[in-house]
Coordinates of C-alpha atoms in Angstrom, one line a residue:
Chain A
M23 CA -1.9 -3.8 -23.8
P24 CA -1.2 -1.5 -26.7
E25 CA 0.3 1.9 -26.0
Y26 CA -2.9 4.0 -26.2
S27 CA -2.7 7.6 -27.4
F28 CA -3.5 10.7 -25.3
D29 CA -7.0 11.1 -26.6
T30 CA -7.9 7.5 -25.7
L31 CA -6.4 7.8 -22.2
S32 CA -8.4 11.0 -21.6
I33 CA -11.6 8.9 -21.8
H34 CA -10.5 5.5 -20.5
A35 CA -7.5 5.8 -18.1
G36 CA -8.4 4.8 -14.6
A37 CA -12.0 4.1 -15.4
K38 CA -12.8 0.5 -15.9
P39 CA -16.4 -0.5 -15.5
D40 CA -17.4 -0.5 -11.9
P41 CA -16.4 -3.9 -10.4
A42 CA -19.4 -4.1 -8.1
T43 CA -22.2 -3.2 -10.5
G44 CA -20.8 -3.1 -14.0
A45 CA -21.8 0.6 -14.3
R46 CA -20.0 2.0 -17.4
T47 CA -19.7 5.6 -16.2
T48 CA -17.7 6.0 -13.0
P49 CA -20.2 6.0 -10.1
I50 CA -20.1 8.7 -7.5
Y51 CA -19.1 7.0 -4.3
Q52 CA -20.7 9.6 -2.1
T53 CA -19.8 8.0 1.3
T54 CA -17.5 9.2 4.1
S55 CA -16.4 5.7 5.2
F56 CA -15.8 2.1 4.1
V57 CA -16.3 -1.1 6.2
F58 CA -13.4 -3.3 7.2
D59 CA -13.6 -7.1 6.6
D60 CA -12.3 -7.7 10.1
V61 CA -10.0 -6.3 12.7
D62 CA -6.9 -7.6 10.9
H63 CA -8.0 -6.0 7.6
A64 CA -8.5 -2.7 9.5
A65 CA -5.0 -3.0 11.1
S66 CA -3.5 -3.7 7.7
L67 CA -5.1 -0.7 6.1
F68 CA -4.1 1.7 9.0
N69 CA -0.6 0.4 9.0
L70 CA -0.3 0.9 5.2
Q71 CA 0.3 -2.8 4.8
Q72 CA -2.5 -3.0 2.3
F73 CA -4.1 -0.5 -0.1
G74 CA -7.8 0.0 0.5
N75 CA -10.4 2.5 1.4
I76 CA -10.8 3.7 5.0
Y77 CA -12.2 7.2 4.8
T78 CA -12.9 9.7 2.0
R79 CA -10.6 12.2 3.5
I80 CA -7.8 9.9 2.4
T81 CA -9.0 7.8 -0.5
N82 CA -12.3 7.4 -2.4
P83 CA -13.0 5.2 -5.5
T84 CA -14.5 8.0 -7.6
T85 CA -11.6 10.3 -6.7
A86 CA -9.1 7.4 -7.5
V87 CA -10.3 7.4 -11.1
L88 CA -9.6 11.1 -11.4
E89 CA -6.1 10.5 -9.8
E90 CA -5.2 7.7 -12.1
R91 CA -6.6 9.5 -15.2
V92 CA -4.4 12.6 -14.7
A93 CA -1.3 10.5 -13.7
A94 CA -1.7 8.6 -17.0
L95 CA -2.1 11.8 -19.0
E96 CA 0.9 13.4 -17.4
G97 CA 3.0 10.2 -17.8
G98 CA 3.5 9.9 -14.0
A99 CA 3.6 7.1 -11.5
A100 CA 0.8 8.1 -9.3
G101 CA -1.7 11.0 -8.7
L102 CA -3.4 12.6 -5.7
A103 CA -6.5 14.8 -5.9
T104 CA -7.2 17.6 -3.4
A105 CA -9.9 20.2 -2.8
S106 CA -8.1 22.8 -4.8
G107 CA -4.8 23.6 -6.5
H108 CA -3.8 25.6 -3.4
G109 CA -4.5 22.5 -1.3
A110 CA -2.3 20.5 -3.7
Q111 CA 0.5 23.0 -3.3
L112 CA 0.2 22.9 0.5
L113 CA 0.6 19.1 0.5
I114 CA 3.6 19.2 -1.8
F115 CA 5.5 21.6 0.4
H116 CA 4.4 20.0 3.6
T117 CA 6.0 16.8 2.3
L118 CA 9.2 18.4 1.1
L119 CA 9.9 21.1 3.7
Q120 CA 10.8 21.2 7.3
P121 CA 10.5 24.5 9.3
G122 CA 13.2 26.9 8.2
D123 CA 13.5 25.4 4.7
H124 CA 13.5 27.3 1.5
F125 CA 12.4 26.8 -2.1
V126 CA 13.0 28.8 -5.3
A127 CA 10.2 30.0 -7.5
C128 CA 9.8 32.3 -10.5
K129 CA 7.7 35.5 -10.1
K130 CA 5.8 34.6 -13.3
L131 CA 3.1 32.9 -11.3
Y132 CA -0.6 32.9 -10.5
G133 CA -1.1 35.8 -8.1
G134 CA -2.7 33.4 -5.5
S135 CA 0.5 31.3 -5.5
I136 CA 2.7 34.3 -5.0
T137 CA 0.6 35.3 -2.0
Q138 CA 0.4 31.7 -0.6
F139 CA 4.2 31.3 -0.9
S140 CA 5.3 34.7 0.4
Q141 CA 2.6 35.3 3.1
S142 CA 0.8 32.2 4.4
F143 CA 3.7 29.8 4.1
Q144 CA 5.7 32.1 6.4
K145 CA 3.6 30.9 9.3
F146 CA 5.0 27.4 8.7
D147 CA 8.5 28.9 8.6
W148 CA 8.7 27.9 4.9
H149 CA 10.5 30.5 2.8
V150 CA 10.3 31.2 -0.9
D151 CA 13.4 32.7 -2.7
W152 CA 12.3 34.5 -5.9
A153 CA 14.4 34.1 -9.0
E154 CA 15.3 37.5 -10.5
T155 CA 14.6 36.3 -14.1
P156 CA 12.2 33.6 -15.2
D157 CA 14.8 31.3 -16.7
A158 CA 17.4 28.7 -15.7
E159 CA 20.1 31.3 -14.9
G160 CA 17.8 33.2 -12.6
I161 CA 16.8 30.1 -10.8
K162 CA 20.4 28.9 -10.5
A163 CA 21.4 32.2 -8.9
A164 CA 18.6 31.9 -6.3
I165 CA 19.5 28.4 -5.2
T166 CA 21.3 28.1 -1.9
P167 CA 22.2 25.1 0.3
K168 CA 18.9 25.6 2.1
T169 CA 16.9 25.1 -1.1
K170 CA 14.7 22.0 -1.1
A171 CA 12.8 22.5 -4.4
V172 CA 12.2 24.6 -7.5
F173 CA 8.7 25.7 -8.5
I174 CA 7.7 27.0 -11.9
E175 CA 4.6 27.2 -14.1
S176 CA 4.9 25.6 -17.5
L177 CA 2.7 28.1 -19.4
A178 CA 3.1 30.9 -16.9
N179 CA 0.3 33.1 -15.5
P180 CA -1.0 35.6 -16.4
G181 CA -0.1 34.4 -19.8
G182 CA 2.2 34.4 -22.8
V183 CA 5.3 33.0 -21.1
I184 CA 6.5 29.4 -21.6
M185 CA 9.3 28.3 -19.3
D186 CA 12.4 26.4 -20.4
I187 CA 11.4 23.3 -18.4
E188 CA 14.4 21.1 -19.6
A189 CA 17.0 23.7 -18.7
I190 CA 15.4 24.5 -15.3
A191 CA 15.1 20.7 -14.5
K192 CA 18.8 20.4 -15.1
V193 CA 19.6 23.3 -12.7
A194 CA 17.3 21.8 -10.0
H195 CA 18.8 18.3 -10.4
D196 CA 22.4 19.6 -10.3
A197 CA 21.4 21.1 -6.9
G198 CA 20.0 17.8 -5.8
V199 CA 16.4 19.1 -5.6
P200 CA 13.2 18.2 -7.4
L201 CA 11.5 20.4 -10.0
I202 CA 7.8 21.1 -9.4
V203 CA 5.8 22.3 -12.4
D204 CA 2.4 23.8 -12.2
N205 CA 0.8 22.7 -15.5
T206 CA -2.6 24.2 -15.0
L207 CA -2.7 26.6 -17.9
A208 CA -1.3 24.1 -20.5
S209 CA -3.0 20.9 -19.3
P210 CA -1.2 17.7 -20.2
Y211 CA -2.7 17.9 -23.7
L212 CA -0.5 20.8 -24.6
C213 CA 2.5 20.1 -22.4
Q214 CA 3.8 17.1 -20.5
P215 CA 6.4 18.5 -18.0
I216 CA 7.6 15.0 -16.9
K217 CA 8.9 14.3 -20.4
H218 CA 11.1 17.4 -20.0
G219 CA 12.4 16.5 -16.5
A220 CA 9.8 17.6 -14.0
D221 CA 9.6 15.4 -10.9
I222 CA 6.3 16.7 -9.6
V223 CA 3.4 18.2 -11.6
V224 CA 0.6 20.1 -9.9
H225 CA -2.7 21.3 -11.3
S226 CA -5.6 23.4 -10.4
A227 CA -8.1 20.9 -11.9
T228 CA -10.6 23.7 -11.5
K229 CA -9.3 25.1 -14.7
F230 CA -8.8 23.3 -18.0
L231 CA -8.9 19.7 -16.7
G232 CA -12.5 20.2 -15.5
G233 CA -13.0 22.8 -18.2
H234 CA -16.5 24.0 -17.4
G235 CA -16.0 26.3 -14.5
N236 CA -18.2 24.2 -12.2
S237 CA -16.0 22.3 -9.8
M238 CA -12.9 23.0 -7.7
G239 CA -10.1 20.5 -7.5
G240 CA -6.4 20.1 -7.4
I241 CA -4.1 17.3 -8.5
I242 CA -0.5 16.3 -7.7
V243 CA 1.3 13.9 -10.0
D244 CA 4.4 12.1 -8.8
A245 CA 6.7 11.4 -11.8
G246 CA 8.4 8.6 -9.7
T247 CA 11.8 9.8 -10.9
F248 CA 13.3 11.5 -7.9
D249 CA 15.6 9.7 -5.4
W250 CA 14.3 11.0 -2.0
S251 CA 16.9 9.0 -0.1
A252 CA 20.0 10.2 -2.0
S253 CA 20.4 13.0 0.7
D254 CA 19.1 13.9 4.1
K255 CA 17.0 16.8 2.7
Y256 CA 13.6 15.0 2.7
P257 CA 13.2 13.4 6.1
S258 CA 9.4 12.9 5.6
L259 CA 10.3 10.5 2.9
S260 CA 13.6 9.0 3.8
Q261 CA 13.5 8.8 7.6
P262 CA 11.4 6.6 9.9
N263 CA 7.9 7.9 10.3
E264 CA 6.6 7.9 13.9
A265 CA 2.9 8.0 12.8
Y266 CA 3.5 4.6 11.0
H267 CA 5.6 2.9 13.7
G268 CA 8.9 3.9 12.2
M269 CA 8.2 3.0 8.6
K270 CA 10.4 4.7 5.9
L271 CA 8.0 5.7 3.3
H272 CA 10.4 6.0 0.4
E273 CA 12.0 2.6 1.2
T274 CA 8.5 1.1 1.4
F275 CA 6.7 2.7 -1.6
G276 CA 9.6 3.2 -4.0
N277 CA 8.7 5.3 -7.1
I278 CA 5.2 6.2 -5.7
A279 CA 6.5 7.4 -2.3
F280 CA 6.0 11.1 -2.9
A281 CA 2.3 10.7 -3.8
I282 CA 1.8 8.2 -1.0
T283 CA 3.4 10.6 1.6
C284 CA 1.3 13.5 0.4
R285 CA -1.7 11.3 1.0
V286 CA -1.0 9.4 4.2
I287 CA 0.6 12.3 6.0
G288 CA -0.4 15.6 4.3
L289 CA -4.0 14.8 3.2
R290 CA -4.7 12.7 6.3
D291 CA -3.6 15.4 8.8
L292 CA -4.2 18.7 7.0
G293 CA -7.4 17.6 5.4
P294 CA -8.0 19.3 2.0
A295 CA -9.9 16.4 0.5
I296 CA -11.9 16.7 -2.7
S297 CA -15.6 15.9 -2.8
P298 CA -16.4 12.7 -4.8
F299 CA -19.0 14.7 -6.7
N300 CA -16.4 17.2 -7.8
S301 CA -14.1 14.3 -8.8
F302 CA -17.0 13.0 -11.0
M303 CA -17.4 16.3 -12.6
L304 CA -13.7 16.6 -13.3
I305 CA -13.5 13.1 -14.7
T306 CA -16.3 14.0 -17.1
G307 CA -14.6 17.2 -18.1
I308 CA -11.3 15.4 -18.9
E309 CA -13.0 13.2 -21.4
T310 CA -13.2 16.1 -23.8
L311 CA -9.9 17.8 -22.8
P312 CA -8.2 17.2 -26.2
L313 CA -11.1 18.6 -28.1
R314 CA -11.4 21.6 -25.8
M315 CA -7.7 22.4 -25.8
Q316 CA -7.6 22.4 -29.6
R317 CA -10.5 24.8 -29.8
H318 CA -9.3 27.0 -26.9
S319 CA -5.9 27.4 -28.7
E320 CA -7.4 28.0 -32.1
N321 CA -9.7 30.7 -30.8
A322 CA -7.0 32.3 -28.6
L323 CA -4.7 32.6 -31.6
K324 CA -7.4 34.3 -33.7
V325 CA -8.2 36.7 -30.9
A326 CA -4.5 37.4 -30.2
E327 CA -3.9 38.1 -33.9
F328 CA -6.9 40.5 -34.0
L329 CA -5.7 42.4 -30.9
E330 CA -2.2 42.7 -32.2
S331 CA -3.5 44.8 -35.1
H332 CA -5.9 46.9 -33.0
K333 CA -5.1 50.6 -32.5
E334 CA -6.2 50.7 -28.9
V335 CA -3.9 47.8 -28.0
S336 CA -0.2 48.5 -27.2
W337 CA 1.1 45.0 -27.0
V338 CA 0.0 41.3 -26.9
S339 CA 1.8 38.6 -25.0
Y340 CA 0.8 35.3 -26.5
A341 CA 3.4 32.6 -27.3
G342 CA 1.4 31.5 -30.3
L343 CA 2.2 34.7 -32.1
K344 CA 5.2 34.5 -34.4
N345 CA 6.9 37.6 -33.0
S346 CA 6.6 36.3 -29.4
A347 CA 9.9 35.9 -27.5
Y348 CA 8.4 32.5 -26.4
Y349 CA 7.4 31.3 -29.9
D350 CA 10.4 28.8 -30.0
A351 CA 9.6 27.6 -26.5
H352 CA 6.0 27.1 -27.7
Q353 CA 7.2 25.0 -30.6
K354 CA 9.3 22.9 -28.3
Y355 CA 7.1 22.5 -25.2
C356 CA 3.6 22.8 -26.4
P357 CA 3.5 22.5 -30.2
K358 CA -0.2 21.6 -30.3
G359 CA -1.2 25.0 -29.2
A360 CA -0.2 27.9 -27.0
G361 CA -3.3 27.7 -24.7
A362 CA -6.2 29.9 -24.0
V363 CA -4.8 32.4 -21.5
F364 CA -2.8 35.4 -22.5
T365 CA -2.4 39.1 -21.7
F366 CA -2.4 42.3 -23.6
G367 CA -1.9 46.0 -22.8
V368 CA -4.5 48.7 -23.4
K369 CA -3.5 52.2 -24.3
G370 CA -4.5 54.4 -21.4
G371 CA -3.2 52.2 -18.5
Y372 CA -5.2 51.4 -15.4
E373 CA -8.3 53.5 -16.3
A374 CA -8.5 52.0 -19.8
G375 CA -8.3 48.5 -18.3
V376 CA -11.2 49.2 -15.9
K377 CA -13.2 50.8 -18.8
L378 CA -12.7 47.7 -21.0
V379 CA -13.8 45.1 -18.4
N380 CA -16.8 47.3 -17.5
G381 CA -17.8 47.7 -21.2
I382 CA -17.5 44.1 -22.4
E383 CA -20.5 41.9 -22.9
L384 CA -19.7 38.3 -24.0
F385 CA -16.6 37.9 -21.9
S386 CA -17.4 37.2 -18.2
H387 CA -15.6 39.5 -15.8
L388 CA -14.3 37.0 -13.1
A389 CA -11.3 35.6 -11.4
N390 CA -10.8 32.2 -13.1
V391 CA -9.4 30.7 -16.3
G392 CA -10.2 27.5 -18.2
D393 CA -13.9 27.7 -18.6
T394 CA -15.9 26.9 -21.8
R395 CA -16.9 30.6 -21.5
S396 CA -14.6 33.4 -22.4
L397 CA -13.3 35.2 -19.3
I398 CA -11.7 38.6 -18.8
I399 CA -9.9 40.2 -15.9
H400 CA -7.9 43.3 -15.1
P401 CA -5.3 41.7 -12.7
A402 CA -4.1 45.0 -11.2
S403 CA -7.6 45.8 -9.9
T404 CA -8.4 42.1 -8.9
T405 CA -6.2 39.0 -8.6
H406 CA -3.0 40.8 -8.2
R407 CA -4.4 43.7 -6.1
Q408 CA -2.6 42.5 -3.0
L409 CA 0.7 43.0 -4.7
N410 CA 2.5 46.4 -4.8
E411 CA 3.1 47.9 -8.3
A412 CA 6.6 46.5 -8.5
Q413 CA 5.4 43.0 -7.7
Q414 CA 2.5 43.5 -10.2
E415 CA 5.0 44.4 -12.9
A416 CA 7.3 41.5 -12.0
A417 CA 4.3 39.1 -12.2
G418 CA 3.3 40.5 -15.6
A419 CA 0.3 42.1 -14.1
G420 CA 1.0 45.8 -14.5
P421 CA -1.8 48.5 -14.5
D422 CA -2.5 48.3 -18.3
V423 CA -2.6 44.5 -18.4
I424 CA -5.8 42.7 -19.4
R425 CA -5.9 38.9 -19.1
L426 CA -8.1 36.8 -21.3
S427 CA -9.1 33.1 -21.0
V428 CA -10.5 32.5 -24.5
G429 CA -13.4 30.1 -24.4
L430 CA -15.1 27.8 -26.9
E431 CA -17.6 30.3 -28.4
D432 CA -17.3 31.3 -32.1
A433 CA -14.1 33.4 -32.4
S434 CA -15.7 36.0 -34.6
D435 CA -18.3 36.8 -31.8
L436 CA -15.5 37.2 -29.3
I437 CA -13.5 39.5 -31.7
A438 CA -16.6 41.6 -32.4
D439 CA -17.2 42.0 -28.6
L440 CA -13.6 43.0 -27.9
D441 CA -13.6 45.4 -30.8
K442 CA -16.7 47.2 -29.6
A443 CA -15.5 47.5 -26.0
L444 CA -12.1 48.7 -27.0
K445 CA -13.5 51.4 -29.3
A446 CA -16.1 52.6 -26.7
Chain B
M9 CA 12.0 -6.0 -23.7
S10 CA 14.5 -3.8 -21.9
E11 CA 16.2 -5.0 -18.8
T12 CA 13.6 -4.1 -16.3
S13 CA 10.5 -3.4 -18.5
Y14 CA 7.9 -6.1 -18.3
T15 CA 4.5 -6.4 -19.9
S16 CA 1.5 -6.8 -17.6
D17 CA 0.7 -10.2 -19.2
Y18 CA 4.2 -11.4 -18.3
L19 CA 4.0 -10.3 -14.7
A20 CA 0.4 -11.6 -14.3
G21 CA 1.5 -15.0 -15.8
I22 CA 4.2 -15.4 -13.1
L23 CA 1.8 -14.3 -10.3
K24 CA -1.0 -16.6 -11.5
S25 CA 1.2 -19.7 -11.9
A26 CA 2.9 -19.4 -8.5
K27 CA 1.4 -21.0 -5.4
T28 CA 4.3 -21.2 -3.0
I29 CA 6.7 -18.3 -2.7
A30 CA 10.0 -18.4 -0.8
M31 CA 10.9 -14.9 0.5
V32 CA 14.6 -14.5 1.0
G33 CA 15.4 -11.6 3.4
A34 CA 12.0 -11.8 5.1
S35 CA 12.0 -9.7 8.3
P36 CA 10.0 -10.3 11.5
K37 CA 9.7 -6.5 12.0
S38 CA 6.2 -5.4 11.0
I39 CA 7.4 -2.1 9.5
R40 CA 9.8 -3.6 7.1
P41 CA 8.7 -3.8 3.5
S42 CA 9.3 -7.6 3.4
Y43 CA 6.9 -8.2 6.3
I44 CA 4.3 -6.0 4.6
V45 CA 4.7 -7.8 1.3
M46 CA 4.6 -11.3 3.0
K47 CA 1.4 -10.4 4.9
Y48 CA -0.2 -9.1 1.6
L49 CA 0.7 -12.2 -0.4
Q50 CA -0.7 -14.4 2.3
K51 CA -4.0 -12.5 2.1
K52 CA -4.0 -13.1 -1.6
G53 CA -3.8 -16.9 -1.0
Y54 CA -0.1 -17.5 -1.5
R55 CA 1.9 -19.8 0.8
V56 CA 4.9 -17.7 1.7
I57 CA 7.9 -19.4 3.3
P58 CA 10.4 -16.9 4.9
V59 CA 14.2 -17.4 4.5
N60 CA 16.5 -15.5 6.8
P61 CA 19.5 -17.2 8.5
G62 CA 19.4 -14.6 11.3
V63 CA 16.0 -15.7 12.6
A64 CA 16.0 -19.3 11.3
G65 CA 13.8 -21.6 13.3
Q66 CA 11.6 -18.8 14.5
E67 CA 8.2 -17.9 12.9
I68 CA 7.1 -15.0 10.8
L69 CA 3.4 -14.5 10.3
G70 CA 2.8 -18.1 11.3
E71 CA 5.4 -19.6 8.9
K72 CA 8.7 -21.3 10.0
V73 CA 11.8 -19.4 8.9
Y74 CA 14.5 -21.3 7.1
A75 CA 18.2 -20.4 6.9
S76 CA 18.5 -21.0 3.2
L77 CA 16.4 -22.0 0.1
S78 CA 17.9 -25.5 0.1
D79 CA 16.7 -26.1 3.6
I80 CA 13.0 -25.7 2.6
P81 CA 11.6 -29.3 2.6
E82 CA 8.8 -28.6 0.0
K83 CA 8.4 -27.4 -3.6
V84 CA 8.9 -23.7 -4.2
D85 CA 7.4 -22.0 -7.3
M86 CA 8.7 -18.5 -6.9
V87 CA 11.7 -17.0 -5.1
D88 CA 11.2 -13.4 -4.0
I89 CA 14.5 -11.6 -3.2
F90 CA 14.6 -8.9 -0.5
R91 CA 18.5 -8.7 -0.5
S92 CA 21.1 -6.5 -2.2
S93 CA 21.7 -6.8 -5.9
E94 CA 25.1 -8.5 -5.2
A95 CA 23.6 -11.0 -2.8
A96 CA 21.0 -11.9 -5.4
G97 CA 23.6 -13.8 -7.5
P98 CA 24.1 -16.8 -5.2
I99 CA 20.4 -16.8 -4.2
V100 CA 19.5 -17.2 -7.9
D101 CA 21.9 -20.1 -8.2
E102 CA 20.1 -21.7 -5.3
A103 CA 16.7 -21.0 -6.8
I104 CA 17.8 -22.8 -9.9
A105 CA 19.1 -25.7 -7.9
I106 CA 15.8 -26.2 -5.9
G107 CA 13.7 -26.2 -9.1
A108 CA 11.9 -22.9 -8.7
T109 CA 10.1 -21.7 -11.8
S110 CA 10.5 -18.0 -11.3
V111 CA 12.8 -15.5 -9.5
W112 CA 11.5 -12.1 -8.5
M113 CA 13.9 -9.3 -7.4
Q114 CA 12.4 -6.5 -5.3
I115 CA 12.5 -2.7 -6.1
G116 CA 16.2 -1.7 -6.2
V117 CA 17.4 -5.3 -6.7
I118 CA 19.0 -5.5 -10.1
N119 CA 21.4 -8.2 -11.2
P120 CA 21.3 -8.8 -14.9
E121 CA 23.9 -11.6 -14.9
A122 CA 21.9 -13.5 -12.3
A123 CA 18.7 -12.9 -14.3
A124 CA 20.3 -14.1 -17.5
K125 CA 21.5 -17.3 -15.7
A126 CA 18.1 -18.0 -14.4
E127 CA 16.5 -17.4 -17.8
A128 CA 19.0 -19.8 -19.4
A129 CA 17.9 -22.4 -16.9
G130 CA 14.3 -21.8 -17.9
L131 CA 13.1 -19.6 -15.0
K132 CA 11.1 -16.5 -15.5
T133 CA 12.7 -13.5 -14.0
V134 CA 11.7 -10.0 -12.8
M135 CA 14.0 -7.3 -11.4
D136 CA 13.3 -4.0 -9.7
R137 CA 9.6 -4.7 -9.0
C138 CA 7.4 -5.5 -6.0
P139 CA 4.9 -8.4 -6.3
K140 CA 2.6 -6.6 -3.9
I141 CA 2.5 -3.5 -6.0
E142 CA 2.1 -5.5 -9.3
C143 CA -0.5 -7.7 -7.8
S144 CA -2.6 -4.8 -6.6
R145 CA -2.0 -2.9 -9.8
L146 CA -3.1 -5.8 -12.0
S147 CA -6.2 -6.5 -9.8
G148 CA -7.2 -2.8 -9.8
E149 CA -6.6 -2.2 -6.1
A150 CA -3.6 0.1 -6.7
G151 CA -6.0 2.6 -8.3
W152 CA -7.5 3.2 -5.0
M153 CA -4.4 5.1 -4.1
G154 CA -4.2 6.9 -7.4
I155 CA -1.5 4.8 -8.9
N156 CA -1.1 4.8 -12.7
S157 CA -1.8 1.2 -13.5
N158 CA -1.1 1.6 -17.3
L159 CA -4.1 -0.6 -17.9
V160 CA -7.2 0.3 -19.9
S161 CA -10.2 -2.0 -20.0
T162 CA -13.8 -1.7 -21.1
R163 CA -14.6 -5.0 -19.3
R164 CA -15.7 -5.4 -15.7
Q165 CA -12.6 -6.2 -13.7
H166 CA -12.0 -9.5 -12.0
L167 CA -9.7 -9.4 -9.0
L168 CA -6.5 -11.3 -9.4

């Protein structure tokens, strides 16, 4: 087979015509369960001796197309879809951590992830150690012997920051732990973290992969690069598993062991399965991912350049702008575009931020990114409201910050709308 | 072709031409990868003959276990090696001696010298791969678990 390009894989990867019917579009296998050929077949499936469908909580043929599609686009060995990006993160850490374990993350994160890591994960006795600075040095300083993983976002929320994935991967690997990269805001079209050393990639597929703001979903991609048996840090992978009669999952499944473990332990027992219908919607969205990401990035650059020159705007943080501190990282990690999501500061602080979101017309005021529609939010009064002001500042979501997710409308309409609302 | 990089056509060719597979290092324990692979290959219609001196004379999955490849009284097409990379050397010599047409070394089993020797003798060789994973990948089953098959097709798939 030829080495197909990204755009071709966006349409075809994982989606051969349906073997049962010849249907060209992937059918929606809206079923909970699948019949066994006989008792021995059932036993083989339950004992992981044979791949096959048992129950849609664990695998589903429609969802499998989504999983293989994203694994191919990220250049990974295997994928796993979940009900949401948060569900995906839960399964990743459930596979990597034991009670009492720690991981290191940067504060430049989606507010929901900050809360999940620092609040809800505490109940599992899983602990996040925050890096003081969003770079390799900051992460290195936060790593201790208890650290089991490093977590970053490629294009970091709420926008404008691009992480030095290669340097951070080296720091993680020197410590004998994997690097997990949330690639939601970039999508694999703009950035492929595995090429730069990431071991696990995670997505909220709800955002740019689906792209239309209509379906929730999450994806884990296993790069197939990490040696889970090199230390005793990852017993879920390297040690005999009681639920499977003492099977060692890394030994048995090799370079797809992480994805398989997330599925046959995490997804099976914790349950955040995606609906086959949502998988279908996300597959359909991904077919146009390259076209959308090009237009998102072009529009975002035009809007960012306009805001940079606006007298009511104090600063713009968009890596596509030549004066951005992350312009070089943009050229290295996502040269095809700096994405759709970025932040800017309004003169007048919190009150001016509230006034802008209340006055805008074409941008939708809501807590999401990666829609065809342009979106606006004032993080301090919404997504990052649960954080205190110091945490908000650290997350890049201070009181004057406005976050945009620039959609696929005509850029001049978006610019006119922002201009009117800023001047009001 | 780099040392352990194989085209799908090459791997499918080996799997399609083999009928009888001798599995060196086959285990009678149902949680061991070799047992799982043997059971899978039997399901796919292959005759799998286990080789393991520790349990020679016993049966695994209905097949008599032999102590060595040269003890097997019938023709073997493919030799599947579930042993260490070092142990693969003499096993490959034996595979050449019994007239096998291919040698397959499992994930983690990499012995370039042995592979070169087998290829010089006309055998097709594979290292660091699993026939179960490749068989299920090539027939589209692996996709059920979200595995990246690296295959694109606009034709209705036919199971291998």
